[in-house]
Coordinates of C-alpha atoms and ligand atoms in Angstrom, one line a residue:
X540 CA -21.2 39.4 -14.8
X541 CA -21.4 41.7 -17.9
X542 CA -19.9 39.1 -20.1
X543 CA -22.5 36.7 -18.6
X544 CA -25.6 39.3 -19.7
X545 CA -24.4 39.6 -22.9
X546 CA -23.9 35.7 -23.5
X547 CA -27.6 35.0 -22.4
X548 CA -28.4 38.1 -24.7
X549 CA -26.5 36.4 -27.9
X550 CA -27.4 32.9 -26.5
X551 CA -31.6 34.0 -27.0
X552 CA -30.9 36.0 -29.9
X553 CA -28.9 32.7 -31.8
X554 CA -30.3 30.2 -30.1
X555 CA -30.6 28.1 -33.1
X556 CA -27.1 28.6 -33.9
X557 CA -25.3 25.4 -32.1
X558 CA -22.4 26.4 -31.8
X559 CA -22.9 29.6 -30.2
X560 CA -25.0 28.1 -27.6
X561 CA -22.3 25.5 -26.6
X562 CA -20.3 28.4 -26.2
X563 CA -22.7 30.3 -24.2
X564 CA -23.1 27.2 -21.5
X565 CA -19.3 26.8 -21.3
X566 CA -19.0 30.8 -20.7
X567 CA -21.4 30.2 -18.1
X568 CA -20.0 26.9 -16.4
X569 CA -16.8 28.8 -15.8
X570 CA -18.2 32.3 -14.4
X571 CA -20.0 30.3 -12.0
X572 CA -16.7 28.1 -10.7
X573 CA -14.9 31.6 -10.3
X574 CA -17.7 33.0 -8.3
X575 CA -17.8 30.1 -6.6
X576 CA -13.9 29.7 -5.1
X577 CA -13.5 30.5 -1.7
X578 CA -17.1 30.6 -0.8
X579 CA -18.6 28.0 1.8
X580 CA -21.6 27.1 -0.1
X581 CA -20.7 26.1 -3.7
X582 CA -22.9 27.6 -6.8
X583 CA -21.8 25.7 -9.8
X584 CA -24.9 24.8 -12.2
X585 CA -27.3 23.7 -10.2
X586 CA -28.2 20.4 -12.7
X587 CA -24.8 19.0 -12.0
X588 CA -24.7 17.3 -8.4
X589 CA -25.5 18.0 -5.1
X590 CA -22.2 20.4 -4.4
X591 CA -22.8 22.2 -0.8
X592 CA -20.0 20.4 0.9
X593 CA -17.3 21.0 -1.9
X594 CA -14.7 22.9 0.4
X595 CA -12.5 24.1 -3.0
X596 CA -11.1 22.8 -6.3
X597 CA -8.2 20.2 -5.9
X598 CA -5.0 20.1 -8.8
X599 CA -4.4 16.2 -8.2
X600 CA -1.5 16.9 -10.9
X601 CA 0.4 19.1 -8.9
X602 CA 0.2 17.7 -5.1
X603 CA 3.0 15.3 -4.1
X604 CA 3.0 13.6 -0.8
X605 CA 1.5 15.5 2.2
X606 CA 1.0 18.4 0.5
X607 CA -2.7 19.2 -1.7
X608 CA -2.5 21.8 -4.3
X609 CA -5.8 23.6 -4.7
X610 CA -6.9 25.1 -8.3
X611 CA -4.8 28.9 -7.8
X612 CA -2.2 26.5 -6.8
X613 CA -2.1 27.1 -3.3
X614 CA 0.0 24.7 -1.5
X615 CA -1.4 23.0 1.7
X616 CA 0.6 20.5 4.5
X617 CA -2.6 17.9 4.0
X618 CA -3.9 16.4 7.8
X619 CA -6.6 15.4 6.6
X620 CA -6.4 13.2 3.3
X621 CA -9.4 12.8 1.8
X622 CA -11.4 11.8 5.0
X623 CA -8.4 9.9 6.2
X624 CA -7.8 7.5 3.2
X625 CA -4.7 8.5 1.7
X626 CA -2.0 5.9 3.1
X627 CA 1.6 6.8 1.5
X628 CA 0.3 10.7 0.0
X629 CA -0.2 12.2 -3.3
X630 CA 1.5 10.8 -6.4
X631 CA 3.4 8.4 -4.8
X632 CA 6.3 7.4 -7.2
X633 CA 5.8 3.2 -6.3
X634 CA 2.0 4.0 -7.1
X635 CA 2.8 6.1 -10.7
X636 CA 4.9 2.6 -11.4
X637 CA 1.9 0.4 -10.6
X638 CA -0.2 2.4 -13.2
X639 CA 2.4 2.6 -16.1
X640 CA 3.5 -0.9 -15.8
X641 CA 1.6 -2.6 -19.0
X642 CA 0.7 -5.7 -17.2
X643 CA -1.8 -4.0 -15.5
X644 CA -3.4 -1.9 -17.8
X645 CA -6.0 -4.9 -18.4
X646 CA -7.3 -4.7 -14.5
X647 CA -7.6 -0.8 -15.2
X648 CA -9.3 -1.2 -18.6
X649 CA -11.8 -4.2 -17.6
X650 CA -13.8 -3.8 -14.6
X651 CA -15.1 -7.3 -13.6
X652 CA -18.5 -8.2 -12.1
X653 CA -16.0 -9.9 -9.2
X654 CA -18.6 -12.0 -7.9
X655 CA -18.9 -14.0 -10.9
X656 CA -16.1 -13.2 -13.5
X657 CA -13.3 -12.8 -11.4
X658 CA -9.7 -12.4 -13.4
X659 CA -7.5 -15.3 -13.3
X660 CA -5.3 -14.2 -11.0
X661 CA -7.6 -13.0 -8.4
X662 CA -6.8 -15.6 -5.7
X663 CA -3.4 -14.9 -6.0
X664 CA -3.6 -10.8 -5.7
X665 CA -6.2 -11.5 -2.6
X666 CA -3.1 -13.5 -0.8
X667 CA -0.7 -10.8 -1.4
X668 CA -2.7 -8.0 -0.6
X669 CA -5.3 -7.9 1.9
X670 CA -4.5 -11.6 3.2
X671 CA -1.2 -10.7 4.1
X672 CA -2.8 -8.3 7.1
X673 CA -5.4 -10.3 7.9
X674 CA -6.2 -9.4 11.6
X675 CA -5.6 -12.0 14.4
X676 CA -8.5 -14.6 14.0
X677 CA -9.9 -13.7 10.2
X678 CA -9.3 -16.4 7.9
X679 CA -11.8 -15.3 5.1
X680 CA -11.7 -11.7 3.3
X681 CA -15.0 -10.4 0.9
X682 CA -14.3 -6.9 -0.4
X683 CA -16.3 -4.7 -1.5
X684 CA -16.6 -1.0 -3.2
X685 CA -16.8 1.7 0.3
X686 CA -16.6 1.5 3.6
X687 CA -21.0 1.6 3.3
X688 CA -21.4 -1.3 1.7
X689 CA -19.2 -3.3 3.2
X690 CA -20.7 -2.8 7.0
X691 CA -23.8 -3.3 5.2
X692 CA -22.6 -6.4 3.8
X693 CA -21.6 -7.5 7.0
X694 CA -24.2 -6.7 8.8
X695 CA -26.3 -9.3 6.4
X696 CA -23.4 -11.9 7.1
X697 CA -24.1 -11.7 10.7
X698 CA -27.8 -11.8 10.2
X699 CA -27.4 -15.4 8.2
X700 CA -25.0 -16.5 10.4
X701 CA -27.6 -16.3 13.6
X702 CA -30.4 -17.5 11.9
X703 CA -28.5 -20.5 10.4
X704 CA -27.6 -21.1 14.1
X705 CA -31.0 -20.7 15.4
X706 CA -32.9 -23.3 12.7
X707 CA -29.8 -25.6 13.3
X708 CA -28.5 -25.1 9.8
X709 CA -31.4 -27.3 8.5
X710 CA -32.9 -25.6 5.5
X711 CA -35.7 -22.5 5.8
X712 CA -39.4 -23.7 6.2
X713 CA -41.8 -22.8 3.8
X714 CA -43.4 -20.3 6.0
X715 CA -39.9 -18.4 6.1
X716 CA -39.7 -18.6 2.3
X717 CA -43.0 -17.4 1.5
X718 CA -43.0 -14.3 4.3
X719 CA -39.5 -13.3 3.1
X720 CA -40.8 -11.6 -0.5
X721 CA -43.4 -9.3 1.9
X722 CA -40.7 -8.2 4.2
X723 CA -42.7 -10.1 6.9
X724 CA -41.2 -12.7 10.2
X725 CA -40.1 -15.2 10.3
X726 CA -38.6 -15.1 6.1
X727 CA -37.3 -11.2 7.3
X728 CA -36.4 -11.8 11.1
X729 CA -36.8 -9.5 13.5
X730 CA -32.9 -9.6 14.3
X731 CA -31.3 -6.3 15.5
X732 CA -27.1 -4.8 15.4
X733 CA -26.3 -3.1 19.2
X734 CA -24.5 -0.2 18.3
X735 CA -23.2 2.9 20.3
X736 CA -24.0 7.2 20.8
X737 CA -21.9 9.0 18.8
X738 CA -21.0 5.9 16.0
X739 CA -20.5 6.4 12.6
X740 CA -20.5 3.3 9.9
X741 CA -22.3 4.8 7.1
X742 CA -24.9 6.4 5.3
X743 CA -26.7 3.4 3.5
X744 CA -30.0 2.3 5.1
X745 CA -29.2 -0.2 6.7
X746 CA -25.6 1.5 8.4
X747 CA -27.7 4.3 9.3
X748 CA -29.8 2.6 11.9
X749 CA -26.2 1.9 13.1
X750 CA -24.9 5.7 12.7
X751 CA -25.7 8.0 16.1
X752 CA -23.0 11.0 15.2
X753 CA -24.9 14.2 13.4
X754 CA -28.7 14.9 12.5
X755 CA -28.0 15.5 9.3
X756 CA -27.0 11.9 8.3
X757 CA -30.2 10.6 9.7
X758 CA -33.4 13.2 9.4
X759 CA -36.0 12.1 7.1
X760 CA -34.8 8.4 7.2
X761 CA -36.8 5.4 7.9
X762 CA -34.9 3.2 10.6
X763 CA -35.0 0.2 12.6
X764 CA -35.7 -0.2 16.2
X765 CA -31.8 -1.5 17.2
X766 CA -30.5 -1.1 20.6
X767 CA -28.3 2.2 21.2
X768 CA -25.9 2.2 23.9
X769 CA -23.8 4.8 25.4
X770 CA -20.3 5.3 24.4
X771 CA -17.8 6.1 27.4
X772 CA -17.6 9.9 28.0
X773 CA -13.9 9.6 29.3
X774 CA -11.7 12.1 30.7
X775 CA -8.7 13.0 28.6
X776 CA -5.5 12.3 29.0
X777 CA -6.4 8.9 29.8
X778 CA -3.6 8.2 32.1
X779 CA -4.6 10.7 34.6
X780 CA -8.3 10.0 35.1
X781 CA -7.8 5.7 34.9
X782 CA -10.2 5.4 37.9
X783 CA -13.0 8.0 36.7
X784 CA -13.3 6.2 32.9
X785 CA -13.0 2.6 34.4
X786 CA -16.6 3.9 36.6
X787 CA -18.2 5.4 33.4
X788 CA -16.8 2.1 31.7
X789 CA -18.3 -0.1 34.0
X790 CA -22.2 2.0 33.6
X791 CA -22.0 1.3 29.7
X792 CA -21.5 -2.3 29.7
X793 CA -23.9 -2.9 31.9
X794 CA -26.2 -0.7 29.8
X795 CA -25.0 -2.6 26.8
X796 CA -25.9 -6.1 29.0
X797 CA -29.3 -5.0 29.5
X798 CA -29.9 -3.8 26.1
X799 CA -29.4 -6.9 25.1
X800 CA -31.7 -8.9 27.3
X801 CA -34.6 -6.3 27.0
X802 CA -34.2 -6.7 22.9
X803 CA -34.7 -10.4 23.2
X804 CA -38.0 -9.4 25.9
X805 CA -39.3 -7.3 22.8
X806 CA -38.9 -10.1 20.0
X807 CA -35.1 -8.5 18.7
X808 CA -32.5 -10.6 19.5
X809 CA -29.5 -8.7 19.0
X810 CA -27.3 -10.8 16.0
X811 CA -24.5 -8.2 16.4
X812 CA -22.5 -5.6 18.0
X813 CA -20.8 -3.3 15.8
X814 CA -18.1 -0.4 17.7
X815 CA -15.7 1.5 15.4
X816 CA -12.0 0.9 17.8
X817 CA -12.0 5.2 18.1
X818 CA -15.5 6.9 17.4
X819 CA -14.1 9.0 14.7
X820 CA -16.8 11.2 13.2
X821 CA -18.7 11.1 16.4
X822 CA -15.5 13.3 17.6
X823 CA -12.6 11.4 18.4
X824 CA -13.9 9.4 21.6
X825 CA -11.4 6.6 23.0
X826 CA -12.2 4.0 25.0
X827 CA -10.1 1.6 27.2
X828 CA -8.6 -1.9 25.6
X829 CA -10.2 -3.0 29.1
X830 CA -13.8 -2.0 27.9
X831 CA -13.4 -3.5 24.8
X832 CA -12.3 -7.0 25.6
X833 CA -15.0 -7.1 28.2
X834 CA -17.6 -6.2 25.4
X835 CA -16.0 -8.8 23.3
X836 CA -16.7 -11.5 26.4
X837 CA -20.4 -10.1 26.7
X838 CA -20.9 -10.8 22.5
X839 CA -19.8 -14.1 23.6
X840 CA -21.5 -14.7 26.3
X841 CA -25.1 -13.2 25.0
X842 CA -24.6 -15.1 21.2
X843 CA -23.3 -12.0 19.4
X844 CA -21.4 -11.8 16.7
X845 CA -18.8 -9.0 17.6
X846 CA -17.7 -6.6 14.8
X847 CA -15.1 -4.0 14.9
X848 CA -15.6 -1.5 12.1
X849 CA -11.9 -0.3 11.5
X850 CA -13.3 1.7 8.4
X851 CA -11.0 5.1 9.8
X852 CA -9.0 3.2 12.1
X853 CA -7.3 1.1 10.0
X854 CA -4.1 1.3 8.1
X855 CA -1.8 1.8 10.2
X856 CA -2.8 5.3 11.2
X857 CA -2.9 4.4 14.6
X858 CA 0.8 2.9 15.0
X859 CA -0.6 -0.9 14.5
X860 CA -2.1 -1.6 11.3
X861 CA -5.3 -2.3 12.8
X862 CA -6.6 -0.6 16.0
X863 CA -7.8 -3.1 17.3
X864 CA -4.8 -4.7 17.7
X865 CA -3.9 -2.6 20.5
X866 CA -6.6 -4.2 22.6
X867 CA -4.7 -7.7 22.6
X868 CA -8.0 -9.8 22.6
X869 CA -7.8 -13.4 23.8
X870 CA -10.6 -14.4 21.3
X871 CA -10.7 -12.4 18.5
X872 CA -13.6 -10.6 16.8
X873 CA -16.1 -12.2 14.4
X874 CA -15.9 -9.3 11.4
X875 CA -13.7 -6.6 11.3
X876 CA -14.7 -4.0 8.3
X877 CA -12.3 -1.7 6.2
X878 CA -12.0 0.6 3.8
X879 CA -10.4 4.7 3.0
X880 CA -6.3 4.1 3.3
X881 CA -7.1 -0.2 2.3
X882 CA -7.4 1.6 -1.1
X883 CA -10.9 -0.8 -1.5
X884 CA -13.5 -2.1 1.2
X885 CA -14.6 -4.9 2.4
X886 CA -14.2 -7.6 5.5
X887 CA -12.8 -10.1 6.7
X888 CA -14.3 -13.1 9.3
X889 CA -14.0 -16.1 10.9
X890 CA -14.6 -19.3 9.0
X891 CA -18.3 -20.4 11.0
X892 CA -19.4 -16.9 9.5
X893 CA -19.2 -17.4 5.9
X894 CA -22.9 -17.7 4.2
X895 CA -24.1 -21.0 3.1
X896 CA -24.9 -20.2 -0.4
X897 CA -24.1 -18.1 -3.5
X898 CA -25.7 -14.8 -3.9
X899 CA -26.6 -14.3 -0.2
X900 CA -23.9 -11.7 0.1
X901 CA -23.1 -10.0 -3.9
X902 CA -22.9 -7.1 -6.1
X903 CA -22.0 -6.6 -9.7
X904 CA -19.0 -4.2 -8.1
X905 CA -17.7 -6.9 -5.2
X906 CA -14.6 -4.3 -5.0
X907 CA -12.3 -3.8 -7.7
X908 CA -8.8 -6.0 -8.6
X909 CA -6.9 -2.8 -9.8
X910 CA -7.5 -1.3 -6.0
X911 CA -5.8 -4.5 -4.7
X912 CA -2.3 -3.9 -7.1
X913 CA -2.1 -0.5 -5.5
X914 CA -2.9 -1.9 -1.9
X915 CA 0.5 -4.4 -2.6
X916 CA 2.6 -1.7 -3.9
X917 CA 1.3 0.3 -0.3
X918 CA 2.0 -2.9 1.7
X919 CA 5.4 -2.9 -0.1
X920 CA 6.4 0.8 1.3
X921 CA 4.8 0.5 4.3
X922 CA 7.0 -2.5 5.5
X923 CA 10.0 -1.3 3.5
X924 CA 10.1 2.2 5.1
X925 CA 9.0 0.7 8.5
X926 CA 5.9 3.2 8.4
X927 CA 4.1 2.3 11.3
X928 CA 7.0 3.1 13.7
X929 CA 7.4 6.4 11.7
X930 CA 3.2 6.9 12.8
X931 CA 4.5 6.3 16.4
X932 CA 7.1 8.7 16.5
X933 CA 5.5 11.4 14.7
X934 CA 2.4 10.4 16.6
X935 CA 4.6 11.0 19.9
X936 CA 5.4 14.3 18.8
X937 CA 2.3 15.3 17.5
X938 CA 0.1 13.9 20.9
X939 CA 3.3 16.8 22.8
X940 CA 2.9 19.3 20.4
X941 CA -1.5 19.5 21.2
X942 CA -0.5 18.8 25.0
X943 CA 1.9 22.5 24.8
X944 CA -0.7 24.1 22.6
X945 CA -3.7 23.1 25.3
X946 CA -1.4 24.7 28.2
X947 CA -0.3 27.3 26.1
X948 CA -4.0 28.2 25.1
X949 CA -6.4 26.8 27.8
X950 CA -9.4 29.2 27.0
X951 CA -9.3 27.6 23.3
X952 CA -8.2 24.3 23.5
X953 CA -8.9 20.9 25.4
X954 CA -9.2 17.3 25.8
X955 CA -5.5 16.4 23.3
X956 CA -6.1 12.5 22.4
X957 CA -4.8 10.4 20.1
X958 CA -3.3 6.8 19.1
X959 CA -0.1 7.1 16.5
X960 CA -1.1 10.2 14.3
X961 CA -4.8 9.8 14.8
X962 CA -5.3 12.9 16.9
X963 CA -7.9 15.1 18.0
X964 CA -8.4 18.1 19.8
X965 CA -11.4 20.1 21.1
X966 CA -11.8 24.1 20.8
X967 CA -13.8 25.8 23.2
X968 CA -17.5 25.6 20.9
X969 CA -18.0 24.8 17.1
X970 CA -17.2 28.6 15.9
X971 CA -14.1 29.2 17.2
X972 CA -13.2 25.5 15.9
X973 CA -14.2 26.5 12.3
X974 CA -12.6 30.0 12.4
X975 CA -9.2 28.0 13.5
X976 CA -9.5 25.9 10.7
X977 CA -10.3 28.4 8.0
X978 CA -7.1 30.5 9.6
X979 CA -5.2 27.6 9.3
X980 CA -6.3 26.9 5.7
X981 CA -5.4 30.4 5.0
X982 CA -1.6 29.7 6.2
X983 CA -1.4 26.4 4.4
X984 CA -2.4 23.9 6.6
X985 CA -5.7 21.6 5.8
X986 CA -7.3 20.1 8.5
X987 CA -11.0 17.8 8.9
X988 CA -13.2 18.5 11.9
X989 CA -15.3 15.7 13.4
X990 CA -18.3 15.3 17.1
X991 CA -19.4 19.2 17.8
X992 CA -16.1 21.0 18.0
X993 CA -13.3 18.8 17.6
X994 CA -10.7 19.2 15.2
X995 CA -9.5 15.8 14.2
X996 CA -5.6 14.9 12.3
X997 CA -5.6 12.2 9.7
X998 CA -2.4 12.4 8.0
X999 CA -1.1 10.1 6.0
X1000 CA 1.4 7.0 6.6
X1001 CA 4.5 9.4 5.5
X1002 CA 4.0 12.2 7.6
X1003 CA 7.2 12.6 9.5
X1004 CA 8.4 14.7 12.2
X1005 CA 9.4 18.1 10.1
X1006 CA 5.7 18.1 9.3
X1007 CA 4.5 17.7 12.9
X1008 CA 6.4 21.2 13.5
X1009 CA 5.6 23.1 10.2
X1010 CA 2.0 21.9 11.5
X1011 CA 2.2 22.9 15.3
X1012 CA 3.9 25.8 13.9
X1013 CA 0.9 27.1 11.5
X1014 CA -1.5 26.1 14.8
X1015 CA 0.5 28.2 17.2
X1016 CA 0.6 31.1 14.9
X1017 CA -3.3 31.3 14.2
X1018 CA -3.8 30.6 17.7
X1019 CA -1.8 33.5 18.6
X1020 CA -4.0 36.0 16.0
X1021 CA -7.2 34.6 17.8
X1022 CA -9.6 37.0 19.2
Ligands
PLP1829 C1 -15.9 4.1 10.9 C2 -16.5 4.3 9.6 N1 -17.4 3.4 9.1 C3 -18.0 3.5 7.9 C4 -17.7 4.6 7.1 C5 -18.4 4.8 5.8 O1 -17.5 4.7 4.8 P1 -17.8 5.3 3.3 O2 -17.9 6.7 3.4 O3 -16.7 4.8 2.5 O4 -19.1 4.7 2.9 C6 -16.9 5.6 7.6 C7 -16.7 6.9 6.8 O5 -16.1 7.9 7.2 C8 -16.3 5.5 8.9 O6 -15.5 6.4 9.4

C-alpha cells in the first residue's frame, strides 16, 4: 500500500514524464492482482473486464493432465476442467505435437470466415473429426464457435425447417417478406422451443428463453413466451425408487403433451423441444431413458423437431460418447448440439433439417478448423487408450466412493448420482456446500458446483482410478474437519 501512495504521489508530480507514468500503472496493475489472490470477489482495475467470478490465477505452463497449477504454484487434482471441457487434461503430449507440427501452423495463423472461405482441406478434416462420431441418425454437421451459438443456431434451423413445412416448401409470400424487417407475423412467426425447469443451454437471447436454472442468468432480460415444463424430480439412487420416478415421469409428459396443445390454442406452435440428456447446471437431475424415448415419440407425434443439447454431456464423459446414446432410441433425434470437451461447437441433424438457402444459418466465426486438428488428435487417444471404458470404471468407483461418503456422513451428504464420471452430490444447503469446496481447494482438490447445493464432478477423459481415491480421500478428510 505505501509503495502504491508514493507511486500516485510521483505519478501526479511527473505526470508528463511518460515513462514514469507507465511505470506507475504497471506498479499498480500488480498490487491490485496480489490483493486480489485468495479473495472471492476479484479487484483487478476496474476498466479491464467484468472479473467477479474469477475464482484465482491459473499457470497453464505448469499443469499436466488432471492436475491445475494456480499462480503460487499450488497443485490441484482438477474435477472440474474448465466447466467440464477438457477431454484428455492439461498439456497433453499428442496435443503439444498437433501444435508444433509445421503443417498446421497455417490453420493457427489464418482464421477463416468458414462460411465462405473455408481452407481446402476442410471437407476432409470435417470427415475425420466430428463425422467420425456422428450420433445415430445425423448425417449433416454445422459447427460453430460455443456451445451458445450453436443452440442458438439450431434453434433457427428448427424454426426454418417448420415453416418450410407449414407453406409446403413453396417460396414466402410477400406479406411474410415485407413483415419480416419489423419483427412482425407472419415474416417473424410466432413459433416457440418447449424446454424444461431447471435447463441450462445458454446465455444468448434467444438460449435464454430456453435457460430455467439460476436468476442470475435471466434478470433484466427480455424473453419470449415459450412453454416451460417440469423436469422429473426423481429419487436417487434410481434403482431403488423405479416405481416412484416412473409416477413423477408419467405427470411431466403429460404436462409436456398439454403444453403443447395449449401453445398452438394461443397462436405458438411449438417448432421444438430442446432437453440437455442430464440437467447439468440446473444440479445434476437424471431422468429415465424410458422418459426420454417417450418425449421423443410425443415430438413426433405433435410435429416437433426433438433436440438433445449434449453441450456437457457429451464426450464421452458419461461412459458413451454421447449421452444420449444410453437411451437406445428407435428413431433418433432431429439435432443434437455440442461443444466444451468437442474442443469447438456446433450440431449435427438429419438431412430434411438442413435450410434451403445460403446465409439462413452463418457467421463470419462458423467454428474454427485448428479446433477440428486437435479434436482428431483427441479422437486418436480416446480410441487408442479405450477411454470410455476407463470413464466406466473409474465412474464405478467414483458413483461407490459418494455412495460410502453419503452413509458415512448422512447429516452432510445426499442424493449420489451419476453416469461414467459425471457425478454429483448434494450437501445439506448451499453453505455447507461452498465451505466443503473451499476445504477441499485448500487440500488440493478443485471441484465446480451446480442446481442450489450440489457439488457436481467433471473430470476429464484420463482420470483413472488412483485419482478417484486421492479424491475421495481429500473429501473424507474435509468431511471429517466439518463442524
Ligand atoms: C447443456 C449446456 N448447453 C449450453 C451451454 C452453453 O455453452 P457455452 O457456455 O459454451 O455458451 C452449456 C454451458 O455450460 C451447457 O452446459
Amino acid at each position: 500500500k505505501i509503495i502504491k501512495v508514493i507511486c500516485i504521489i510521483l505519478y501526479y508530480k511527473i505526470q508528463k514524464q511518460l515513462k514514469i507514468r507507465f511505470f506507475v500503472i504497471y506498479i499498480q496493475v500488480h498490487l491490485n492482482k496480489l490483493e486480489c489472490r485468495g479473495k472471492q470477489q476479484s479487484c483487478l482495475s476496474p476498466g479491464l473486464q467484468n472479473v467477479g467470478a474469477i475464482h484465482f490465477f491459473c499457470n497453464y505452463e505448469e499443469s499436466r493432465g488432471n492436475y491445475l497449477v494456480d499462480v503460487d504454484g499450488n497443485r490441484m487434482l482438477d474435477v472440474y476442467t474448465q466447466i467440464s471441457s477438457i477431454p484428455i487434461g492439461y498439456n497433453h503430449p499428442a496435443l503439444m505435437k498437433v501444435m508444433t507440427n509445421p503443417n498446421n501452423v497455417s490453420a493457427f495463423v489464418n482464421r477463416p470466415a468458414l462460411g465462405i472461405l473455408p481452407p481446402e482441406n476442410f471437407p476432409d478434416k470435417l470427415i475425420e473429426s466430428l463425422l467420425s462420431i456422428a450420433p445415430s441418425g445425423m448425417t449433416r454437421v454445422q459447427t460453430m464457435a460455443c456451445g451458445s451459438c450453436s443452440n442458438e443456431n439450431a434453434f433457427k434451423t428448427m424454426f426454418i425447417w417448420y415453416r418450410n413445412k407449414e407453406r409446403g416448401y413453396a417460396n414466402p409470400s410477400e406479406q411474410e417478406v415485407g413483415t419480416c424487417m419489423i419483427n412482425q407475423s407472419p415474416g417473424c412467426p410466432d413459433l416457440s422451443i418447449l424446454s424444461f425447469m431447471g435447463a441450462f443451454h445458454g446465455r444468448t437471447l434467444g438460449c435464454l428463453a430456453t435457460t430455467h436454472s439460476k436468476v442470475i442468468h435471466k434478470l433484466d432480460i427480455p424473453s419470449f413466451d415459450w412453454p416451460i415444463a417440469p423436469f422429473p424430480k426423481l429419487q436417487y439412487p434410481l434403482e431403488e425408487f423405479v416405481r416412484e420416478n416412473a409416477q413423477e415421469e408419467a405427470r411431466c409428459l403429460e404436462e409436456v403433451e398439454d403444453l403443447i396443445v395449449k401453445w398452438r390454442q394461443k397462436g405458438k406452435p411449438v417448432a421444438g423441444i430442446v432437453i440437455e440428456p442430464i440437467q447439468a447446471e440446473g444440479g445434476d437431475n437424471h431422468a429415465s431413458p424410458d422418459f426420454f424415448i417417450k418425449l421423443r415419440n410425443i415430438a413426433r407425434k405433435h410435429g416437433c423437431a426433438f433436440h438433445v443439447d449434449e453441450v456437457q454431456t457429451g464426450g464421452g464423459t458419461t461412459g458413451k460418447f454421447w449421452a444420449h446414446e444410453h437411451w437406445g432410441l428407435d428413431d433418433p433425434a432431429d439435432v443434437v448440439s455440442f461443444s466444451k470437451k468437442l474442443l469447438t461447437g456446433g450440431y449435427y441433424h438429419r438431412d430434411e433439417l438442413q435450410p434451403d438457402k445460403p446465409y439462413r444459418i452463418f457467421n463470419t466465426w462458423m467454428g474454427d478448423p485448428s479446433k477440428n486438428l486437435f479434436l482428431s488428435e483427441v479422437l486418436n487417444v480416446i480410441r487408442r487408450e479405450n477411454l470410455l471404458e476407463e470413464v466406466t470404471r473409474s465412474g464405478k468407483a467414483l458413483l461407490q466412493g459418494l455412495y460410502a461418503l453419503q452413509t458415512q456422513y448422512p447429516h452432510i451428504l445426499s442424493r449420489a448420482r451419476g453416469q461414467g464420471t459425471f457425478c454429483a452430490i448434494d450437501a445439506c444447503n448451499d453453505a455447507t456446500r461452498d465451505s466443503i469446496m473451499i476445504k477441499a481447494r485448500n487440500k488440493g482438490l478443485f471441484m465446480g458446483s451446480c442446481g442450489e447445493k450440489t457439488i457436481r464432478f467433471r473430470p476429464t477423459l484420463v482420470f483413472k482410478e488412483y485419482h478417484v481415491h486421492q479424491l475421495l480421500n481429500i473429501l473424507n478428510d474435509v468431511l471429517a474437519e466439518h463442524k
